[in-house]
CSV table of C-alpha atoms and ligand atoms in Angstrom, one decimal:
chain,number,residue,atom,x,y,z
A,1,UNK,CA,83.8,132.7,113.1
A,2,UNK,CA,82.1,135.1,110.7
A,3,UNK,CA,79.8,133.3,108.4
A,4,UNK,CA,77.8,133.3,105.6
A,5,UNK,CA,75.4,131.1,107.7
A,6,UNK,CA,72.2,133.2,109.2
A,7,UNK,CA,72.4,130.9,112.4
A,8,UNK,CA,75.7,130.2,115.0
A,9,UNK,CA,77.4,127.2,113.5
A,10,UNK,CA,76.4,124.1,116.4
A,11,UNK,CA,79.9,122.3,116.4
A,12,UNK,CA,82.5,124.2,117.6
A,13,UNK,CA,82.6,125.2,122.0
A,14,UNK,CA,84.7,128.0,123.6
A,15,UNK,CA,88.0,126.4,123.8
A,16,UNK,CA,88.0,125.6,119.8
A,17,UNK,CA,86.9,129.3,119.1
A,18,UNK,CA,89.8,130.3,121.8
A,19,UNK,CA,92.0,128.3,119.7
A,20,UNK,CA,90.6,129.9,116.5
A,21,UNK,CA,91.9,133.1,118.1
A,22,UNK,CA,95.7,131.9,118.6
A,23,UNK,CA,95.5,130.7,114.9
A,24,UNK,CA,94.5,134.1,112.8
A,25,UNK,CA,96.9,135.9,115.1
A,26,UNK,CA,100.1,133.6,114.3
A,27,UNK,CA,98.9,133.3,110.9
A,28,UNK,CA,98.7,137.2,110.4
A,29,UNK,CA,101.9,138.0,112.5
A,30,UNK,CA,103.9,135.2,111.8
A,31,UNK,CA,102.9,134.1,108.4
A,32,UNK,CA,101.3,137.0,106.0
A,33,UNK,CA,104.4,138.6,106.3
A,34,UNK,CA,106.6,136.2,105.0
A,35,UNK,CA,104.5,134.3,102.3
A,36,UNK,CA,106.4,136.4,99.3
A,37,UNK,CA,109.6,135.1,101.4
A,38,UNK,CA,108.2,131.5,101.3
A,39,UNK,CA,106.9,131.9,97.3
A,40,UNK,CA,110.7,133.2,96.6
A,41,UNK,CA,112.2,129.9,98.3
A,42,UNK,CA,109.7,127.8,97.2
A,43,UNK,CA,108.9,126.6,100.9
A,44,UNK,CA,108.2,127.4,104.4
A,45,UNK,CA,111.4,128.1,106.8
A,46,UNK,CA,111.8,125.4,109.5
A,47,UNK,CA,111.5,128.5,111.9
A,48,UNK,CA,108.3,129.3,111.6
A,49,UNK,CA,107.4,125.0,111.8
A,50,UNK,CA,108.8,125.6,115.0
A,51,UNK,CA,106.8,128.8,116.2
A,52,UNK,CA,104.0,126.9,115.4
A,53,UNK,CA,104.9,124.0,117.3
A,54,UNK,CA,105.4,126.1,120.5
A,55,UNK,CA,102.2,127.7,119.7
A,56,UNK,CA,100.7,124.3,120.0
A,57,UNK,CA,99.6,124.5,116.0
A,58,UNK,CA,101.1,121.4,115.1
A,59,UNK,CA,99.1,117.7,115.8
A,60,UNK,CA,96.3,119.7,118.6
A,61,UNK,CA,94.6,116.3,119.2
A,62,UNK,CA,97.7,114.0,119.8
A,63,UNK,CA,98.3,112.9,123.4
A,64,UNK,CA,99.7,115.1,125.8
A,65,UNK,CA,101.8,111.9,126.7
A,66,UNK,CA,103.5,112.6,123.5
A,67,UNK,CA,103.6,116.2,124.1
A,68,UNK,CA,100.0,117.2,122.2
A,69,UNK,CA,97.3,119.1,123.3
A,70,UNK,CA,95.0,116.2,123.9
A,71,UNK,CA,92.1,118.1,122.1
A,72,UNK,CA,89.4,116.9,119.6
A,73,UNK,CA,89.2,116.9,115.7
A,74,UNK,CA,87.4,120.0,116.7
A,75,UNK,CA,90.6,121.8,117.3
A,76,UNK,CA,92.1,120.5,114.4
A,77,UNK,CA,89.3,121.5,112.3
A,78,UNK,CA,89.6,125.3,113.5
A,79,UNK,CA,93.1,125.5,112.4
A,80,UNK,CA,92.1,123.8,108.6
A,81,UNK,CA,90.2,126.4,108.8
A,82,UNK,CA,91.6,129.7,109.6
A,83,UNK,CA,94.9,128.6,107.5
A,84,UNK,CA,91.8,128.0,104.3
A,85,UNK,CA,89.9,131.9,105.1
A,86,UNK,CA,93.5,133.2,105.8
A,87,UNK,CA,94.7,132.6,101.6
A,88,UNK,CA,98.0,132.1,103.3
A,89,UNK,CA,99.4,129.6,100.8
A,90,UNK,CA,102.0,126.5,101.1
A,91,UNK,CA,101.6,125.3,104.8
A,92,UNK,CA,101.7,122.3,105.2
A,93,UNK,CA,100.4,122.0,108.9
A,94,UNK,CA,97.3,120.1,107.7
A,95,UNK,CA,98.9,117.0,105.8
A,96,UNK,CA,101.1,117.0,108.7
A,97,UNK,CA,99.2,117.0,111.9
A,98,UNK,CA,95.8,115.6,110.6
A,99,UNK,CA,97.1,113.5,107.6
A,100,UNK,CA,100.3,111.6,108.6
A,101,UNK,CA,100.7,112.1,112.1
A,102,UNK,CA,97.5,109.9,112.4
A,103,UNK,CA,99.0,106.9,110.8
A,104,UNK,CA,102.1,107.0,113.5
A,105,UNK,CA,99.9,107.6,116.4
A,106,UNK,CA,97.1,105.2,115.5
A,107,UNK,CA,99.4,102.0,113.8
A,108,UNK,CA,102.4,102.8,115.8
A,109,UNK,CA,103.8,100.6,118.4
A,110,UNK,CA,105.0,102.5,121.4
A,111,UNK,CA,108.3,102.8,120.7
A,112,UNK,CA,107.4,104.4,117.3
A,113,UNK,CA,105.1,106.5,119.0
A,114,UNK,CA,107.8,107.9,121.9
A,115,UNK,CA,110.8,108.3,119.1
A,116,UNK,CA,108.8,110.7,116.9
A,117,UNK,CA,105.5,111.8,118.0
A,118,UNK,CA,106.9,114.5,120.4
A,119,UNK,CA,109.1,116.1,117.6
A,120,UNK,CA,106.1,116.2,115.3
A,121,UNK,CA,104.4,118.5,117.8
A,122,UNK,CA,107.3,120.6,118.6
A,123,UNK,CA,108.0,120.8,114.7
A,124,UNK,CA,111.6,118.9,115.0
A,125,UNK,CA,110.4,116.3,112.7
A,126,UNK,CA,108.5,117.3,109.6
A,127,UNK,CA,106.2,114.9,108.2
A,128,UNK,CA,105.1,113.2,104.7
A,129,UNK,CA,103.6,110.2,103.0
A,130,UNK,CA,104.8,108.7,99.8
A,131,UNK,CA,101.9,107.0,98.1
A,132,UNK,CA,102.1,108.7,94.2
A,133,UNK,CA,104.4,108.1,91.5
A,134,UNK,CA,105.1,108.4,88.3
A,135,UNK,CA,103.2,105.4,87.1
A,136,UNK,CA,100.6,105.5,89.7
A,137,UNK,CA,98.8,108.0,91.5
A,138,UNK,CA,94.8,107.0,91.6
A,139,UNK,CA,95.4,103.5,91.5
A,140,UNK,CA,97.7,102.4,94.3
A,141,UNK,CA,98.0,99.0,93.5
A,142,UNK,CA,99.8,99.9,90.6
A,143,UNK,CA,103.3,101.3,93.1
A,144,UNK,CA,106.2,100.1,91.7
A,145,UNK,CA,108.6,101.0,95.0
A,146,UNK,CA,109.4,97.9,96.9
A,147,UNK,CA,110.7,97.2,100.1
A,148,UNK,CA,112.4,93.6,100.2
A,149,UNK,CA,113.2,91.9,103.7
A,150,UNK,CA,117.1,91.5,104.3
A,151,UNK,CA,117.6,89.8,107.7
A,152,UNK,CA,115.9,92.1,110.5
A,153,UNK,CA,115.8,95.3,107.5
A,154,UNK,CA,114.1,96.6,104.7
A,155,UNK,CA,115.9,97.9,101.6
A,156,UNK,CA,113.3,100.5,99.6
A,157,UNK,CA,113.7,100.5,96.1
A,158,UNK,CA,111.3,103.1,94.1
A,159,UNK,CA,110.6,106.7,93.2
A,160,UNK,CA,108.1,108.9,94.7
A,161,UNK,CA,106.5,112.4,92.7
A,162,UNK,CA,104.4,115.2,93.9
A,163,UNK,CA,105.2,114.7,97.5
A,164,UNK,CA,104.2,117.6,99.8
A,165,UNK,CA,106.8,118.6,102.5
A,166,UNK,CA,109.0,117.0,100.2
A,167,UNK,CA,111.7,119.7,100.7
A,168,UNK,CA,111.2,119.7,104.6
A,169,UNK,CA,110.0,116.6,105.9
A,170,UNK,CA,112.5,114.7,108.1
A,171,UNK,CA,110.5,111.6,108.3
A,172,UNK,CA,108.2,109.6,105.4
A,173,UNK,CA,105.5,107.5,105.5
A,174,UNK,CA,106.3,105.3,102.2
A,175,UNK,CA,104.1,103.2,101.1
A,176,UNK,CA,106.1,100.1,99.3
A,177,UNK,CA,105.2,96.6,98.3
A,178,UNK,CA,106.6,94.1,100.5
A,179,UNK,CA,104.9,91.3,98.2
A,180,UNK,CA,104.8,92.7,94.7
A,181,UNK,CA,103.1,89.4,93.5
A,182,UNK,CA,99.7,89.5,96.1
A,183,UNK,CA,99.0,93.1,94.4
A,184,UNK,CA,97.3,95.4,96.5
A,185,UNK,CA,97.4,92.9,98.8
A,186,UNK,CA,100.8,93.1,99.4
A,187,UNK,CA,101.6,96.8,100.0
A,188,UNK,CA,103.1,97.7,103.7
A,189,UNK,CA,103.7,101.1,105.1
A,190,UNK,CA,107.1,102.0,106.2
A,191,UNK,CA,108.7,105.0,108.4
A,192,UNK,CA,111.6,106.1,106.2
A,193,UNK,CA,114.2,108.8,108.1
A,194,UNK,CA,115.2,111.2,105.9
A,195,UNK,CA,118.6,111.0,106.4
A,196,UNK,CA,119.1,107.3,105.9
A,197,UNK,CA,121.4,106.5,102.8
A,198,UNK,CA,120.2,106.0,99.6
A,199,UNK,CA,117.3,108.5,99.9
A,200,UNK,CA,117.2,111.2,98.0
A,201,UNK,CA,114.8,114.6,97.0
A,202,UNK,CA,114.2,115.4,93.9
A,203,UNK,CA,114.0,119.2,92.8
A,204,UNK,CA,110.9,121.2,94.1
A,205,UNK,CA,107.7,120.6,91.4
A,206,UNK,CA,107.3,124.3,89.5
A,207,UNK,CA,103.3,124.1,90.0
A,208,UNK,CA,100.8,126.4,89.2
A,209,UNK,CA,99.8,127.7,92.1
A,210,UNK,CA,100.5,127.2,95.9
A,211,UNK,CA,104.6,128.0,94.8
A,212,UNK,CA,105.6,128.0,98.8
A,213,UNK,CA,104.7,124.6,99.2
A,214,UNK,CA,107.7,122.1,98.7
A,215,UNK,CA,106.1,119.7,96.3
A,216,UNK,CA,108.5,117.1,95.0
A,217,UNK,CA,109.9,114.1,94.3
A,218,UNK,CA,111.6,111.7,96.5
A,219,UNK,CA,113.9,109.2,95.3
A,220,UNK,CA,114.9,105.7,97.0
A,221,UNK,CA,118.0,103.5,96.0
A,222,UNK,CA,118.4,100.6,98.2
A,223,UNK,CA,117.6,102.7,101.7
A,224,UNK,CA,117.9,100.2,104.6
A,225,UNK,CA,115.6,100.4,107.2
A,226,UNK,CA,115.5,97.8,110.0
A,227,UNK,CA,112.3,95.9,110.9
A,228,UNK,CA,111.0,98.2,113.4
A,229,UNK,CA,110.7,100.9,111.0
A,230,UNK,CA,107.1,98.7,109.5
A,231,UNK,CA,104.0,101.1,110.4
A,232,UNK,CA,101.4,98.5,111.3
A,233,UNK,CA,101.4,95.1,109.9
A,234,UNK,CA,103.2,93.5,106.9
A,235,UNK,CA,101.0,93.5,103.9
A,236,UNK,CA,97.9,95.5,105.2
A,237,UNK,CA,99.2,98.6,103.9
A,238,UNK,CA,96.2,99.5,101.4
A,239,UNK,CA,93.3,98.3,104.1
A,240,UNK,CA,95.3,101.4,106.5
A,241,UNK,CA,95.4,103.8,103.9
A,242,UNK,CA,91.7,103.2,102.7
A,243,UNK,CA,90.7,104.2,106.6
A,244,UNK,CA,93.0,107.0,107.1
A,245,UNK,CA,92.0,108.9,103.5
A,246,UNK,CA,88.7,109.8,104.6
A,247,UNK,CA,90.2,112.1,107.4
A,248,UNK,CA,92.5,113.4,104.9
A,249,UNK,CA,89.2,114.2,102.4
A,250,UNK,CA,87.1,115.4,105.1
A,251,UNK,CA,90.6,117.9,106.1
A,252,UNK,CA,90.1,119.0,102.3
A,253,UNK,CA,86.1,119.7,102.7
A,254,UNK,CA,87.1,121.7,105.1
A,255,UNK,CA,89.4,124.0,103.8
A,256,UNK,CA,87.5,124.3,100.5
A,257,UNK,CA,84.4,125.2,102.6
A,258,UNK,CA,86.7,128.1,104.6
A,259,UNK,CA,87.8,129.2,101.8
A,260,UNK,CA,85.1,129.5,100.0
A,261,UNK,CA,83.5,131.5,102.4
A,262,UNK,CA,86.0,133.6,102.9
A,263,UNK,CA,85.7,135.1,98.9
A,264,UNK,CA,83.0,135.3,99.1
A,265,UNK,CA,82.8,138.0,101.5
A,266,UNK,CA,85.9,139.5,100.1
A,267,UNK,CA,84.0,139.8,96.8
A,268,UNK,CA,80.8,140.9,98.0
A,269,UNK,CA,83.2,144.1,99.6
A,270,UNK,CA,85.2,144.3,96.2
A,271,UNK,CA,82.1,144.3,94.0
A,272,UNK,CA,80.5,147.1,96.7
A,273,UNK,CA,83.1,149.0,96.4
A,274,UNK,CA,83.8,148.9,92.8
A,275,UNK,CA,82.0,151.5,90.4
A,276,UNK,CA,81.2,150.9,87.3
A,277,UNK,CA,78.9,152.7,84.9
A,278,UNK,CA,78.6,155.2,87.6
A,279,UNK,CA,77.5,152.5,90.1
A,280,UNK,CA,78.4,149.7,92.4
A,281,UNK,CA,79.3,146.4,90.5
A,282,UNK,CA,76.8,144.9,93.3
A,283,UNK,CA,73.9,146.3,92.0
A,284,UNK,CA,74.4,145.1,88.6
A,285,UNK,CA,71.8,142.4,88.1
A,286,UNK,CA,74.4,139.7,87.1
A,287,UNK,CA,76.7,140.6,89.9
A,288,UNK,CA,73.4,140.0,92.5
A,289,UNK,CA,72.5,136.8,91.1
A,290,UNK,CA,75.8,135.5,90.9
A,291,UNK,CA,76.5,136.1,94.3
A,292,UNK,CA,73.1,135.0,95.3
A,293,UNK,CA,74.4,131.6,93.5
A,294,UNK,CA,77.4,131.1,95.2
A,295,UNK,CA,76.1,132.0,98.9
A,296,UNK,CA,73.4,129.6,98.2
A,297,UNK,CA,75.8,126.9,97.4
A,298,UNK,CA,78.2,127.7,100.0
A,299,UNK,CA,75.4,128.2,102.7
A,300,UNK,CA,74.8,123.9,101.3
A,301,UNK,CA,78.6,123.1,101.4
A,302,UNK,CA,78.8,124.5,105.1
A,303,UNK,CA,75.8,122.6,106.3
A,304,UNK,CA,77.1,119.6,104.9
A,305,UNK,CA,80.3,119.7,106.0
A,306,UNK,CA,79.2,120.8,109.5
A,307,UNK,CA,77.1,118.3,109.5
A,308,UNK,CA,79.9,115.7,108.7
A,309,UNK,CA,82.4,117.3,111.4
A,310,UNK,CA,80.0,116.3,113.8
A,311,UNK,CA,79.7,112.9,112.8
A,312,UNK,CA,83.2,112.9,112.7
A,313,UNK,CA,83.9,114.3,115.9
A,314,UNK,CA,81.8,110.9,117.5
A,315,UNK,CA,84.1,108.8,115.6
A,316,UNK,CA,80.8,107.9,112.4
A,317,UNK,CA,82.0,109.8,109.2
A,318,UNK,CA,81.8,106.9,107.0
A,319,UNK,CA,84.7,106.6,103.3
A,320,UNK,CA,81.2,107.8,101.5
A,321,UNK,CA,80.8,110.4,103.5
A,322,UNK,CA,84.6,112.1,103.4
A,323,UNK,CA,83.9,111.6,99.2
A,324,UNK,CA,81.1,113.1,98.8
A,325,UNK,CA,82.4,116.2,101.3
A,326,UNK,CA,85.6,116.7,99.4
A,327,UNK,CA,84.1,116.0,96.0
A,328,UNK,CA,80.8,118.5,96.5
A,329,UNK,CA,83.0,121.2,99.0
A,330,UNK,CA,86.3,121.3,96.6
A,331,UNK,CA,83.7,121.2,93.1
A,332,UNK,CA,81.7,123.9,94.7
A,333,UNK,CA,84.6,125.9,95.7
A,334,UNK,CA,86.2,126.0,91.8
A,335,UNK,CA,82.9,126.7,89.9
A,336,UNK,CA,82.6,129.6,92.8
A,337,UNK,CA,86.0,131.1,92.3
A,338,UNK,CA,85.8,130.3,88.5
A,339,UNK,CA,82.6,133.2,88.8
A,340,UNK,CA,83.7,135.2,91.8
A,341,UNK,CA,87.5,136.1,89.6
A,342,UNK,CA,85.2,137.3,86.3
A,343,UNK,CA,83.3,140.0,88.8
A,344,UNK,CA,87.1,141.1,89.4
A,345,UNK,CA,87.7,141.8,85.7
A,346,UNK,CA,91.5,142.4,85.0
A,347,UNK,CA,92.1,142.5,89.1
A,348,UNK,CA,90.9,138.9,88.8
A,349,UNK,CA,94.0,137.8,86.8
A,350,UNK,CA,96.4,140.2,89.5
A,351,UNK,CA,98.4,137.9,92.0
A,352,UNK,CA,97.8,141.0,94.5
A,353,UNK,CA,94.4,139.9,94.6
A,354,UNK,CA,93.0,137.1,96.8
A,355,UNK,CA,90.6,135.6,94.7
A,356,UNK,CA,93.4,135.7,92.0
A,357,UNK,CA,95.5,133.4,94.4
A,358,UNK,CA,92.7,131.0,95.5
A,359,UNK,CA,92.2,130.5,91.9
A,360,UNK,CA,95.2,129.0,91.5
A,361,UNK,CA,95.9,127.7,94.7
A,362,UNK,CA,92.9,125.9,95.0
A,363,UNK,CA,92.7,123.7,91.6
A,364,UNK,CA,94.4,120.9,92.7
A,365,UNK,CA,91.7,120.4,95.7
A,366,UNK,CA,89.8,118.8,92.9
A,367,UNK,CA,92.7,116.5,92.5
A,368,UNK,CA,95.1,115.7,95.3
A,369,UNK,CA,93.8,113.7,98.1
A,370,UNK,CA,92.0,111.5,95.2
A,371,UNK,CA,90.5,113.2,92.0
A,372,UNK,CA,86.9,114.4,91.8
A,373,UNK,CA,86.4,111.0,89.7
A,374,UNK,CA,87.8,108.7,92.5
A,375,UNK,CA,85.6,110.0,94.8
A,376,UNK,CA,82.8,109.6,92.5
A,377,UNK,CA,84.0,106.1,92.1
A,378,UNK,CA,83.5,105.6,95.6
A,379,UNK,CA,80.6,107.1,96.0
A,380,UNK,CA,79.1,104.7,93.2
A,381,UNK,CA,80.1,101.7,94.5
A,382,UNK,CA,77.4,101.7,97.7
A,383,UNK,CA,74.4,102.6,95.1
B,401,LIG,C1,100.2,119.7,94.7
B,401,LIG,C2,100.1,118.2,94.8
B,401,LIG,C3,100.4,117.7,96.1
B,401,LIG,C4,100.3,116.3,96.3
B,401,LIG,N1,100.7,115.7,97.5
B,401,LIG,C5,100.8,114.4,97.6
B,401,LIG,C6,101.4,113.8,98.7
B,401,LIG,O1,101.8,114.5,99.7
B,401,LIG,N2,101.5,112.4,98.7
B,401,LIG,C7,101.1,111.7,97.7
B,401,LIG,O2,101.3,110.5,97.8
B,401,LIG,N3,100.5,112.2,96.6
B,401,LIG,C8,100.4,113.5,96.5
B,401,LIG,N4,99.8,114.1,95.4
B,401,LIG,C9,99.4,113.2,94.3
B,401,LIG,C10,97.9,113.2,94.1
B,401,LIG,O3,97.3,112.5,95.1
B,401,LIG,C11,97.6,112.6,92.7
B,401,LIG,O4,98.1,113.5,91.7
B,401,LIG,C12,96.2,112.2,92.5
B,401,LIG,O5,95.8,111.1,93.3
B,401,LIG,C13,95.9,111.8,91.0
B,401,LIG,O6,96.9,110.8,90.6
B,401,LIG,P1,97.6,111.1,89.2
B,401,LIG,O7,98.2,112.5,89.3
B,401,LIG,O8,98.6,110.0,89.0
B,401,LIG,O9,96.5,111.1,88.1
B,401,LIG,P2,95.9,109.8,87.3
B,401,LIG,O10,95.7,108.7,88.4
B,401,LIG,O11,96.8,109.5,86.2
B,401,LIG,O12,94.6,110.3,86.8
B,401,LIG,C14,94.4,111.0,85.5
B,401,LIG,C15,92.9,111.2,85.3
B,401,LIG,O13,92.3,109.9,85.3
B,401,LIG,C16,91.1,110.0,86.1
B,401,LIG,N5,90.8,108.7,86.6
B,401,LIG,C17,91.6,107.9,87.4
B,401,LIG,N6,90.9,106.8,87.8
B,401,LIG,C18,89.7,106.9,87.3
B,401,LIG,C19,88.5,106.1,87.3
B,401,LIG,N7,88.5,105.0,88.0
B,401,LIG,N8,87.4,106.5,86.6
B,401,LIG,C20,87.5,107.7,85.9
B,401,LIG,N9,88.5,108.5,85.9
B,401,LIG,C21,89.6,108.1,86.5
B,401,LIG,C22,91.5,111.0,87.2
B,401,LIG,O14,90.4,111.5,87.8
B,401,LIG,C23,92.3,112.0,86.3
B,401,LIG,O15,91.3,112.9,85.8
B,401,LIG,C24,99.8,115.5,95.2
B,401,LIG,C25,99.5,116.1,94.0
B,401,LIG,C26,99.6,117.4,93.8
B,401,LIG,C27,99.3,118.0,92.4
């Protein structure tokens, strides 16, 4: 991988970089082409879920007993990635393979595993999780969705927003309280088919940026599910989400990171190439120092967050660690972009621009996955 690092990044070996190879050429043939498709509909075609899948794109490090490519975060990491440098916008491959998928293959019991883990890889069954709602989003315990126990089912009452593969997904991980009076204590995690009765999407969210992804909200009047449908154990629902957000932060550190590598290099090109007052923008004292800013700071986010992917890779990246990644990589990556678009001038504020799109695509890194102030939260709480 090109990089704005003066030494060869440590983490990666030849069958990751291999895989790197497969991801920038289905991102460029399949994907580049059709992203002003995808921002028309407002998602990603199942088609191209589906290409992936048979590229072996989707869920890399699930077992191959399941139908995944046995690998390593390693090869999950390259495709977080690639999709992050590529400016490609609204796939939701990430929150899918190395988000949800996780919860099914780590809590699931093996029938749960052997009904939908091998359609996750193939891209059959598209996957989200239902934690936010109107009323709660940084403070879980605060859900209001409930799942009360009728004889061997569940019946989910509640409403879900900003859900991502909310359009597509054909299975949810919803996150309910099965005890509404223990609190947090009493929150469960249930697999919801998408076409059970009584569930119901909402329309897609018009965001401000990131328009291909299928954001929305999910609605839930009375949907029965039996028994078997509970992810892990009755009432432990918070304790599983607590250990499975870290991945999901660290995911985010690492797309932030990609991505912020990426602009810069197309801006240090841009601002070459640019004349102005009969010279290069580049030369311009402010542009120098500037960019001599941001590759500093993106020369600190890639050392930290390499240094991280290697803890996580042995299994060690600690709830501190993925916070402090996704608050300092995502942080990093908005003040950067925030500079990089004002060396752009009027181009800057052009959708035909890249750095005009990762300005708006990228915003809610600060805030989905847990805001910059949860994380800091977090952080605080082991002083
Ligand atoms: C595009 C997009 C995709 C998303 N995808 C998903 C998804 O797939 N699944 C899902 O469940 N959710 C998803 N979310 C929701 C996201 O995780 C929440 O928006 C986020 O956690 C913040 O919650 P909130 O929006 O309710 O804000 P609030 O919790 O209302 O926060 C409002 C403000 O209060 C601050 N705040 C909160 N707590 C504290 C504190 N303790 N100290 C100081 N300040 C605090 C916040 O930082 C923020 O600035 C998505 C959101 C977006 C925008």
């Amino acid at each position: 991988m090109e990089s704005i690092l003066t030494y060869p990044r440590q983490v990666f070996r030849d069958d990751h970089e291999l895989l790197r190879q497969t991801v920038r050429r289905f991102l460029d043939r399949e994907c580049r082409p059709r992203q002003a498709e995808w921002d028309r509909e407002g998602r990603v075609d199942r088609e191209t879920w589906l290409k992936a899948g048979r590229e072996g794109l989707l869920c890399p490090t699930l077992d191959s007993a399941w139908g995944g490519g046995g690998g390593d975060f390693g090869h999950a990491a390259v495709i977080v990635e690639e999709i992050g440098r590529s400016g490609i916008s609204g796939l939701g491959f990430g929150l899918h393979s190395d988000v949800v998928a996780p919860y099914i293959a780590r809590l699931g019991t093996e029938a749960q595993k052997a009904r939908w883990l091998p359609g996750c890889v193939s891209g059959e069954t598209i996957l989200a999780i239902a934690m936010s709602e109107p009323g709660a989003g940084s403070d879980l315990r605060a859900i209001r969705t409930t799942a009360r126990r009728e004889g061997d089912d569940y019946v989910i009452d509640g409403s879900k927003t900003f859900i991502s593969n909310g359009l597509n997904c054909d299975l949810v991980v919803v996150v309910a309280k099965t005890a509404p009076d223990l609190g947090g204590k009493g929150v469960s995690l249930l697999l919801v088919e998408a076409d059970r009765p009584g569930f119901r999407r909402g329309r897609k969210l018009d965001k401000m940026g990131q328009e291909a992804a299928d954001t929305a909200e999910l609605f839930f009047e009375g949907v029965r599910v039996p028994a078997g449908n509970l992810l892990g154990e009755e009432n432990k629902g918070l304790g599983y989400l607590m250990q499975e957000l870290a991945q999901e932060r660290f995911v985010i550190a690492l797309g932030a990171a990609a991505k912020l590598e990426a602009m810069y290099e197309e801006t240090v090109r841009y601002t070459r190439e640019r004349i102005v007052f009969g010279k290069p923008l580049l030369d311009m004292q402010n542009t120098r120092f500037a960019l001599a800013g941001i590759r500093t700071r993106a020369t600190a986010v890639r050392m930290m967050v390499d240094q991280y992917l290697a803890e996580h890779l042995r299994r060690r990246l600690t709830l501190d660690e993925a916070a402090m990644a996704k608050l300092f990589a995502t942080e990093e990556l908005g003040r950067a972009l925030d500079e990089m678009l004002q060396l752009y001038g009027g181009y800057g504020y052009m959708m035909d621009y890249p750095i005009c799109r990762a300005f708006v695509d990228s915003r809610v890194m600060r805030i989905y996955g847990g805001t910059s102030e949860v994380m800091k939260e977090l952080i605080a709480r082991n002083l």
